[in-house]
């Protein structure tokens, strides 16, 4: 505990020692001792109120806006220096393109990159279309995922000791995920895309329980996917 967080206790102790000493040595009259006693009680009351406010802030759940943010089209995470990068999503067209340089650097360092996207030749395209604004245009998703796979094929040829693994999904994942450097970004997909999508950023140390939950979800999705 920092010293400034205990100032109320220090002040109470100091006043109590002074009042006790003055009382024992009979160096102060009744009004002075009474005033000092009331001051001590005031410090104690202030400290108790501060403690209760802190406890209330800990118990009260934070508003959703402090947990969720808009899933934009920009870079999703800081991948600098990452030795392991895991990504799952529908087509990941923008995600892989935005992070291509960081993925290549990871591979050059000898890192591991695992990426899972939907199968561009499977019936999952129809499912993806039904959950979008173009329910009769499954081929659009095939056109979106193919450039992703082409770029990943180029990255796989990156010189270095790294390993790039790509797997295909026969289902639309419930969320997109990017994990690296002890943190992960989760994009929460709507049942039917109609506007801005929410996203959640979790850190291994700060959000251990839910970080581990989504890490486990990724591993289950990865196990269910088909190696390309």
PDB file of C-alpha atoms in Angstrom, residues 39 44 53 55 68 81-82 97 112 162 182 184:
ATOM      1  CA  UNK A  39     -10.701  16.180  15.268  1.00  0.00           C
ATOM      2  CA  UNK A  44     -11.548   8.484  11.342  1.00  0.00           C
ATOM      3  CA  UNK A  53     -16.428   4.616  -1.595  1.00  0.00           C
ATOM      4  CA  UNK A  55     -15.250  -0.697  -1.968  1.00  0.00           C
ATOM      5  CA  UNK A  68     -16.719  -2.683 -25.250  1.00  0.00           C
ATOM      6  CA  UNK A  81       7.815  -8.625 -31.114  1.00  0.00           C
ATOM      7  CA  UNK A  82       5.137 -11.328 -30.918  1.00  0.00           C
ATOM      8  CA  UNK A  97      -3.832  -7.098 -45.042  1.00  0.00           C
ATOM      9  CA  UNK A 112       4.268 -19.285 -35.154  1.00  0.00           C
ATOM     10  CA  UNK A 162       8.811 -19.432 -38.553  1.00  0.00           C
ATOM     11  CA  UNK A 182      -0.560 -11.738 -23.734  1.00  0.00           C
ATOM     12  CA  UNK A 184      -6.448 -10.603 -27.342  1.00  0.00           C
TER      13      UNK A 184
END
